[in-house]
Short mmCIF file of C-alpha atoms and ligand atoms in Angstrom, two decimals:
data_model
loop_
_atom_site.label_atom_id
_atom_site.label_comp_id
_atom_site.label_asym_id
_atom_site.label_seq_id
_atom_site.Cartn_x
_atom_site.Cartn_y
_atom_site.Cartn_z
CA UNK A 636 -51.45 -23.49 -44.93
CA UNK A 637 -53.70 -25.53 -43.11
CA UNK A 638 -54.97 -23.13 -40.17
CA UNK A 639 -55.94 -20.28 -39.05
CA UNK A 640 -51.68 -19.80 -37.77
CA UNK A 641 -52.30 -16.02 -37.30
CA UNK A 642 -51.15 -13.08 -40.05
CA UNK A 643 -49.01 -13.42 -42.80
CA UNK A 644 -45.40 -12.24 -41.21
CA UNK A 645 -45.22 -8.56 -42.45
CA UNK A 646 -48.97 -8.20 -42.80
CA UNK A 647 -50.06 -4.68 -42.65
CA UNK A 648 -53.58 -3.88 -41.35
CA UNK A 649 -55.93 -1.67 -42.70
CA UNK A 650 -55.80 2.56 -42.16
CA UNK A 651 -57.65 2.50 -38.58
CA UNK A 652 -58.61 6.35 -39.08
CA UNK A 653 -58.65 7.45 -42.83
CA UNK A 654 -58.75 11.31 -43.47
CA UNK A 655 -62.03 12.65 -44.84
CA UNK A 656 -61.43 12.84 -48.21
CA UNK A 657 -61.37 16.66 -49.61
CA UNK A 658 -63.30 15.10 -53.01
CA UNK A 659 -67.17 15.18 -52.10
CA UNK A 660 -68.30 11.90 -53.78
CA UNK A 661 -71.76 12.19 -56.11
CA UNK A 662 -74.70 11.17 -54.34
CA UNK A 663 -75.22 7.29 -54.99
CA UNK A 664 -71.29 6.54 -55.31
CA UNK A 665 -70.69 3.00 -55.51
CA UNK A 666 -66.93 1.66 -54.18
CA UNK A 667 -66.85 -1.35 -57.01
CA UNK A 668 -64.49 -2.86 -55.30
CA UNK A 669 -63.50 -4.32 -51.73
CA UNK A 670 -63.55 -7.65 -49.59
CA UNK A 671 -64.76 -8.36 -46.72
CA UNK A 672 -61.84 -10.59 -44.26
CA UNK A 673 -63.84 -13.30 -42.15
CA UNK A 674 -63.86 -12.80 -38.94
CA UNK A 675 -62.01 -15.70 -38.82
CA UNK A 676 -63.32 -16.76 -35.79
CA UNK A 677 -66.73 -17.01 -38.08
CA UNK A 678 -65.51 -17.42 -41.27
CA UNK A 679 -62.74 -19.49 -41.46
CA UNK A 680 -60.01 -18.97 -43.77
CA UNK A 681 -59.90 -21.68 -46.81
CA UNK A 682 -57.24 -24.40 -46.32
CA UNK A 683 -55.40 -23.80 -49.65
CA UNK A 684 -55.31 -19.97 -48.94
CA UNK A 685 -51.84 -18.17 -49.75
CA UNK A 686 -52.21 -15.77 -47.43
CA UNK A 687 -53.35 -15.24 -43.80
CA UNK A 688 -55.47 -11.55 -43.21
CA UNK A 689 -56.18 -9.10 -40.50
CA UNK A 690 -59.81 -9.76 -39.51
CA UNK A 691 -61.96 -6.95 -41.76
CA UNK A 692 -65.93 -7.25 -41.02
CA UNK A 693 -68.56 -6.34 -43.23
CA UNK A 694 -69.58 -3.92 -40.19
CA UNK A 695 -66.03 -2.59 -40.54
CA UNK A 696 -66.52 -2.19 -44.19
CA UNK A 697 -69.84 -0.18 -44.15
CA UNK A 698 -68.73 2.10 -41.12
CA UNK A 699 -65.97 3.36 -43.63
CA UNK A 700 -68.12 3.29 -46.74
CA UNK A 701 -70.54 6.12 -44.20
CA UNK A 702 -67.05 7.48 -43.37
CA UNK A 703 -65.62 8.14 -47.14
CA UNK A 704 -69.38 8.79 -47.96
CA UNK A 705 -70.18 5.91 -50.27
CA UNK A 706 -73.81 4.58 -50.57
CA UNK A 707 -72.88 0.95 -51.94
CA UNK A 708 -70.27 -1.57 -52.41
CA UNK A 709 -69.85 -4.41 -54.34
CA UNK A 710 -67.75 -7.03 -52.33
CA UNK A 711 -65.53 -9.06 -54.22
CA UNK A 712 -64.02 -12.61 -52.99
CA UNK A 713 -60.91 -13.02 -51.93
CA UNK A 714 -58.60 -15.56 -52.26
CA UNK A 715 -58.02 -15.78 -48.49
CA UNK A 716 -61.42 -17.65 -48.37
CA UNK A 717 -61.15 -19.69 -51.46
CA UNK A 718 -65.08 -20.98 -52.72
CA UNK A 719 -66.09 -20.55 -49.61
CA UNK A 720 -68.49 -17.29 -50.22
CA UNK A 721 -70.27 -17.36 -47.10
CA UNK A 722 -68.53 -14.30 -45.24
CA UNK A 723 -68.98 -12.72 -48.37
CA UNK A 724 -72.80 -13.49 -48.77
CA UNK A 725 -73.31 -12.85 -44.95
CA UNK A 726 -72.47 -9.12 -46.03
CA UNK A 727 -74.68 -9.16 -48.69
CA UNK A 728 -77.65 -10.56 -46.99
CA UNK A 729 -76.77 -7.89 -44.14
CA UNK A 730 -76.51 -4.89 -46.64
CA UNK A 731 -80.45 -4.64 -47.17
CA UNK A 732 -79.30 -4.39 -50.89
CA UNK A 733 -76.96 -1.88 -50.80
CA UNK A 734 -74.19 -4.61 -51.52
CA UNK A 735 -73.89 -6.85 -54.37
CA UNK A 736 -70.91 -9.63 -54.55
CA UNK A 737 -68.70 -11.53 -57.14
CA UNK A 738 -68.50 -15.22 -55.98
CA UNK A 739 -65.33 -17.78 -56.19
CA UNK A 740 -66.76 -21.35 -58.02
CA UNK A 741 -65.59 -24.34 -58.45
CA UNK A 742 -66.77 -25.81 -61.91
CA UNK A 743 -69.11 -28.44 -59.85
CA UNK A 744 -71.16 -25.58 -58.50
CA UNK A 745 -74.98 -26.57 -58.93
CA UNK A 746 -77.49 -24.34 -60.61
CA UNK A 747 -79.75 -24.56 -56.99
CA UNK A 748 -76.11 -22.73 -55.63
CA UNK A 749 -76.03 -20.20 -58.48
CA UNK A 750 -79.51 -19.61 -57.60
CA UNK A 751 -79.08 -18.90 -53.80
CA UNK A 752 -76.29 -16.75 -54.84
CA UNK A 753 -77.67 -14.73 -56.99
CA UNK A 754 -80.86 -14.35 -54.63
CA UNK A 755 -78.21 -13.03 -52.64
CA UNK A 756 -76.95 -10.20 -54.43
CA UNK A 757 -73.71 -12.47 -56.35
CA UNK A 758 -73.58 -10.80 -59.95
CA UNK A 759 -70.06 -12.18 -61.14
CA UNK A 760 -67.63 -14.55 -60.82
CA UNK A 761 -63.55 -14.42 -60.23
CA UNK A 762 -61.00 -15.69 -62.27
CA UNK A 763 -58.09 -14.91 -60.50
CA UNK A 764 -54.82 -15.60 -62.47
CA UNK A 765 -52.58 -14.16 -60.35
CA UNK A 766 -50.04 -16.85 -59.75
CA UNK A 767 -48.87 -15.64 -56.27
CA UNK A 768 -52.54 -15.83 -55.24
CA UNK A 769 -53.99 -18.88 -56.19
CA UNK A 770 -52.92 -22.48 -58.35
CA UNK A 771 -53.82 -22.09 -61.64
CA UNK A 772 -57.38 -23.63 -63.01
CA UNK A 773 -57.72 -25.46 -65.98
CA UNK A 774 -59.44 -23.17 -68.66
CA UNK A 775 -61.93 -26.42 -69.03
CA UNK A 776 -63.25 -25.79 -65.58
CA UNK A 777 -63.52 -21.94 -66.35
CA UNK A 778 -65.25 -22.65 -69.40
CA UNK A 779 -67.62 -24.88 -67.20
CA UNK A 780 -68.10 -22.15 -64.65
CA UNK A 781 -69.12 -19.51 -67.27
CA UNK A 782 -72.19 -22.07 -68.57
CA UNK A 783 -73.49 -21.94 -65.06
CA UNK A 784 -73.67 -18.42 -64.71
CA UNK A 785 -74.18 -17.46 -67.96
CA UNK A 786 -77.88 -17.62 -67.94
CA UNK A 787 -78.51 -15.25 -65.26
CA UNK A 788 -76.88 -12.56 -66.63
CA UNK A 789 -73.58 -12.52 -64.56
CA UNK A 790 -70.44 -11.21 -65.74
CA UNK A 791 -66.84 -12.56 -65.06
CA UNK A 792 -64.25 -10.50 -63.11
CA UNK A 793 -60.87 -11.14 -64.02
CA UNK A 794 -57.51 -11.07 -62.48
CA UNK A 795 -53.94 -10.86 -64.16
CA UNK A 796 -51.12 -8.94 -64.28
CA UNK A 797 -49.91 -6.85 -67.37
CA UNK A 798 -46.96 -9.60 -68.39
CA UNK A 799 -49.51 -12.41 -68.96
CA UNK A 800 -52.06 -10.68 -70.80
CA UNK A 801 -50.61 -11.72 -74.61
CA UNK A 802 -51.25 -15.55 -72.83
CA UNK A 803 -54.40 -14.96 -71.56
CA UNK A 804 -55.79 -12.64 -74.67
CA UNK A 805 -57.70 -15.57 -76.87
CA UNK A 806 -59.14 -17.33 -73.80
CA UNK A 807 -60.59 -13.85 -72.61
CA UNK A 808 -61.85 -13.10 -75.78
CA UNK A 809 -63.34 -16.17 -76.40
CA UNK A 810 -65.71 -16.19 -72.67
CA UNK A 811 -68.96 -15.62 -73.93
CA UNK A 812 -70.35 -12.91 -71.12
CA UNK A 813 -69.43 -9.52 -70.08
CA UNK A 814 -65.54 -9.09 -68.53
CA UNK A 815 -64.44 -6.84 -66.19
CA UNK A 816 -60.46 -6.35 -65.81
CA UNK A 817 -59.47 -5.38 -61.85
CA UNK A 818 -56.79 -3.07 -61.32
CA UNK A 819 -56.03 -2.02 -65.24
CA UNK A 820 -54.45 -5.13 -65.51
CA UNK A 821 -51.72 -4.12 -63.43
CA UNK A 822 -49.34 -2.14 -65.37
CA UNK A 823 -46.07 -1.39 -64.75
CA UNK A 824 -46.64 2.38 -64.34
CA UNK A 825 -42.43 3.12 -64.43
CA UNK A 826 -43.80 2.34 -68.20
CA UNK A 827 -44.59 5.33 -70.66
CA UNK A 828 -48.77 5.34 -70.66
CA UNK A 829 -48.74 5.36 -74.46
CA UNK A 830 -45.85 2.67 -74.52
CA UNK A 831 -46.47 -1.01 -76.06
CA UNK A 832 -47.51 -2.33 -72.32
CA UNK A 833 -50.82 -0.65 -71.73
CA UNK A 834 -51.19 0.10 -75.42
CA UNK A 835 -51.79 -3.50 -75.92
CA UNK A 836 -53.88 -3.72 -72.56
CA UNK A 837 -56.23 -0.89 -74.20
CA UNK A 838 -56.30 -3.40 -77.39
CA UNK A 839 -58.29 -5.88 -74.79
CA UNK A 840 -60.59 -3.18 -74.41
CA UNK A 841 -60.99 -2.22 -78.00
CA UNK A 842 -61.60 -5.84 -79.06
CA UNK A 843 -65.13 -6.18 -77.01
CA UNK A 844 -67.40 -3.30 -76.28
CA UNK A 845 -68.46 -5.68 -73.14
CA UNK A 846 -65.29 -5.63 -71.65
CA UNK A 847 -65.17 -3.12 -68.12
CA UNK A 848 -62.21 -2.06 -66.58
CA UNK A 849 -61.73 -1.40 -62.93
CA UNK A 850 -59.13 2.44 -62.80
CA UNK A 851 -58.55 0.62 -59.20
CA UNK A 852 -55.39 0.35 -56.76
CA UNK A 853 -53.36 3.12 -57.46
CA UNK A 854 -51.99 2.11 -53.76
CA UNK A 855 -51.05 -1.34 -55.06
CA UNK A 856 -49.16 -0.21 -58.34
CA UNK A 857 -47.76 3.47 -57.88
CA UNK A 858 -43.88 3.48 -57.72
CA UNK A 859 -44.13 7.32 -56.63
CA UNK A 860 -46.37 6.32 -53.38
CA UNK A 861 -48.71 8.75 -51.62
CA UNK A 862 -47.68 11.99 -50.80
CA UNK A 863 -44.94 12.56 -48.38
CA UNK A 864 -46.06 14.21 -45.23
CA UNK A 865 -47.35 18.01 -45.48
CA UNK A 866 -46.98 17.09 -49.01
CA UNK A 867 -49.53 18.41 -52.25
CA UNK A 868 -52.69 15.81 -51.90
CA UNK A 869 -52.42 14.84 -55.19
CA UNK A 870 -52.17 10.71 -54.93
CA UNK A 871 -50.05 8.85 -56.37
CA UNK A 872 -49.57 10.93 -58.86
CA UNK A 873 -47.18 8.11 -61.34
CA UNK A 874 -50.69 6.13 -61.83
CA UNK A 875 -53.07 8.97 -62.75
CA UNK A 876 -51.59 9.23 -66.14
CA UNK A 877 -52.43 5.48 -66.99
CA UNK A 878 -56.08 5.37 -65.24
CA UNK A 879 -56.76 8.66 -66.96
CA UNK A 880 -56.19 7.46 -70.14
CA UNK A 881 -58.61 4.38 -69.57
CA UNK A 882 -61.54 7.10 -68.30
CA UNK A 883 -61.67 9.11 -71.70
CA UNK A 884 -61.44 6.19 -73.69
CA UNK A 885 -63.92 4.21 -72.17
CA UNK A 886 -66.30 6.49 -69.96
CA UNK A 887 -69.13 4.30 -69.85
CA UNK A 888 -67.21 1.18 -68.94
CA UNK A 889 -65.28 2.40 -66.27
CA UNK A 890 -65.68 1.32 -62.31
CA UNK A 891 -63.58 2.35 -59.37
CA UNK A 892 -63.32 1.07 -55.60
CA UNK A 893 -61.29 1.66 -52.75
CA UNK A 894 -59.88 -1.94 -52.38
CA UNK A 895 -60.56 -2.30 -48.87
CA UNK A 896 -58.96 -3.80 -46.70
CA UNK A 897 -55.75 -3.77 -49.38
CA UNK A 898 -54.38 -7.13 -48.65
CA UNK A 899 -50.77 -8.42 -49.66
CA UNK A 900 -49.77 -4.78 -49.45
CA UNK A 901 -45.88 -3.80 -48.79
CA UNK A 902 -44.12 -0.56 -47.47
CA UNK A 903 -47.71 1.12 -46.75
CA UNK A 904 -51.27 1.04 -46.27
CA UNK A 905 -53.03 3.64 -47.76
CA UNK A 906 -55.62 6.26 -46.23
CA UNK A 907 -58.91 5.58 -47.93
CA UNK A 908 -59.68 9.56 -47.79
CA UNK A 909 -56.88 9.82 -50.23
CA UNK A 910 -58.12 7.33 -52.29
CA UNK A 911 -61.55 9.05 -52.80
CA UNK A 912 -59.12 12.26 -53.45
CA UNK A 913 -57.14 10.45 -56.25
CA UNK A 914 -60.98 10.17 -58.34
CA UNK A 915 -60.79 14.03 -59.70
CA UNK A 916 -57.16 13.36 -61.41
CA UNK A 917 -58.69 10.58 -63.01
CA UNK A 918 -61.92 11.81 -64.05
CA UNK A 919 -61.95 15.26 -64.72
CA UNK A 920 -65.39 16.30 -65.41
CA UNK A 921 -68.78 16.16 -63.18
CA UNK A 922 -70.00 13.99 -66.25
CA UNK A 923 -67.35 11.49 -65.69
CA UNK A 924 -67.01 11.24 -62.21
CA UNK A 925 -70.95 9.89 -62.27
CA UNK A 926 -70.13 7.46 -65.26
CA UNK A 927 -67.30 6.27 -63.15
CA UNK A 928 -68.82 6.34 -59.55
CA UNK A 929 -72.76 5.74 -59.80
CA UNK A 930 -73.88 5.06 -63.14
CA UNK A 931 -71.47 2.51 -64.51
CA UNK A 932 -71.69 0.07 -61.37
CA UNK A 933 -75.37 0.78 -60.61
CA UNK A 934 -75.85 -0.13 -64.35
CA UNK A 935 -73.43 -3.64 -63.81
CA UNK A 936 -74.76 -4.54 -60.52
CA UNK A 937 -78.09 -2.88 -59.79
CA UNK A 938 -80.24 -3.30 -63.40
CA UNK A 939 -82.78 -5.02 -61.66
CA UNK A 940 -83.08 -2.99 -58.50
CA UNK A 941 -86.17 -0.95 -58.01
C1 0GY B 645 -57.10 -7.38 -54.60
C2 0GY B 645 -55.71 -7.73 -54.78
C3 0GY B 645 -55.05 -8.78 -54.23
C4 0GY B 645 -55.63 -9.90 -53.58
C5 0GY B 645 -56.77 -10.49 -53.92
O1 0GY B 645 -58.40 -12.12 -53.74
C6 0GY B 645 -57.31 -11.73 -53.33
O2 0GY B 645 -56.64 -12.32 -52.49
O3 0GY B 645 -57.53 -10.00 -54.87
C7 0GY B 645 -53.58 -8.79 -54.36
O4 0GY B 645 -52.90 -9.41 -53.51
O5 0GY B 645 -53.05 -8.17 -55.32
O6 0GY B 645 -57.78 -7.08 -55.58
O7 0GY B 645 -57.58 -7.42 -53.50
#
């Protein structure tokens, strides 16, 4: 794609009136996990971009953060604008530091440009190695990457899905700063939750107390779906099982977002309400629910906030 051509044919567009969620959030909950879509008109898409969005605003993305009663967000880049960060920065900058961002760099990135980013509010950088999403990097350049950011502390966010872990395994291992996994690593949840799959996914986990997991996208990998209509609100109910599992085990490296504005998405888009609503099936207890929602990501993103 070499334009902005309009939306991806079949692109669904974000809920325009989520529910309010039954779940009353802690005070301080952070959604670890959401984009922010140009406007393209601003922010033009990135030539070599997959995918064409819907339009989703940073001004779009804190009205729903008040509505679902979030206090901060960390905005992650998507591929959709490639290493082009500046619609995601332009959030930050906006946010009055109740933002903080993951950045997509190319290995030629300067240390002035890690700088400015991380003036910004940038705390991470994306590997994405989803192969539907992006052409493939060579692990050299990734290796280069991880030396720039390295010395100020960032972490690398990573991207796969659960069939190319046993590939990726060594080189994850072997990146010398703190990983966090997005979306469990995308299971196949039609999988037992104590089968070989996510057995060897928790493995990951186990071989690097550094290593953070996003219990994210329940929307993206249930085969169950929401409820039906009038329907028990208990969401997506097939995932709970696996993103449980990865709460008790790992309390104080969990973080969870609402994935907003849930690109590539087929059959449905999600309410966010229910997505705040899925948190107690995950996380139990009032003691998890704060690792999960405010004191894991304000430890990750805010350590150096007043
Ligand atoms: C997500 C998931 C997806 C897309 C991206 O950067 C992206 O384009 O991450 C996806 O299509 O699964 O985390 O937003």
């Amino acid at each position: 794609m070499t334009a902005h051509s309009g939306k991806t044919p079949g692109w669904l567009d974000w809920h325009p009136r989520p529910s309010r969620p039954r779940f009353r959030l802690p005070e301080g909950a952070v959604d670890a996990h959401c984009h922010v879509f140009g406007p393209g008109e601003v922010f033009p898409y990135a030539p070599e971009r997959k995918y064409t969005p819907c339009d989703a605003s940073k001004d779009q993305l804190f009205a729903l953060r008040d509505r679902l009663g979030l206090t901060r967000s960390v905005v992650v880049q998507a591929t959709c604008h490639g290493a082009d960060n500046s619609a995601m920065v332009d959030a930050l900058r906006a946010s009055g530091g109740t933002a903080r961002g993951v950045a997509t760099l190319r290995p030629d990135v300067t240390d002035a440009q890690v700088r400015e980013l991380h003036a910004a509010g940038v705390r991470g950088v994306r590997f994405n190695f989803v192969k539907r999403l992006v052409d493939g990097a060579p692990r050299d350049d990734l290796r280069k990457i991880v030396e720039r950011i390295a010395p100020y502390g960032w972490h690398v966010v990573v991207y796969f899905e659960a069939a190319d872990l046993a590939g990726l395994r060594d080189f994850l291992l072997s990146v010398p700063v703190p990983l966090v996994v997005d979306h469990m690593g995308r299971p196949d949840v039609a999988q037992n939750p104590f089968g070989p799959e996510f057995e060897s996914f928790l493995d990951l986990l186990r071989a690097r107390p550094d290593i953070w997991c996003k219990v994210t996208c329940p929307e993206r990998l249930s085969v169950s779906g929401p409820p039906a209509l009038g329907g028990e609100r208990e969401p997506y109910r097939d995932v709970v099982p696996f993103a449980r599992r990865v709460v008790e085990e790992f309390p104080d490296r969990v973080l969870w977002g609402t994935d907003w504005p849930h690109p590539n998405l087929v059959g449905h888009m999600p309410d966010d309400g229910l997505l705040v609503d899925f948190v107690p099936h995950i996380a139990p207890t009032a003691h998890l629910r704060h690792q999960l929602l405010v004191a894991n990501p304000t430890r990750l993103y805010w350590a150096d906030a007043p």
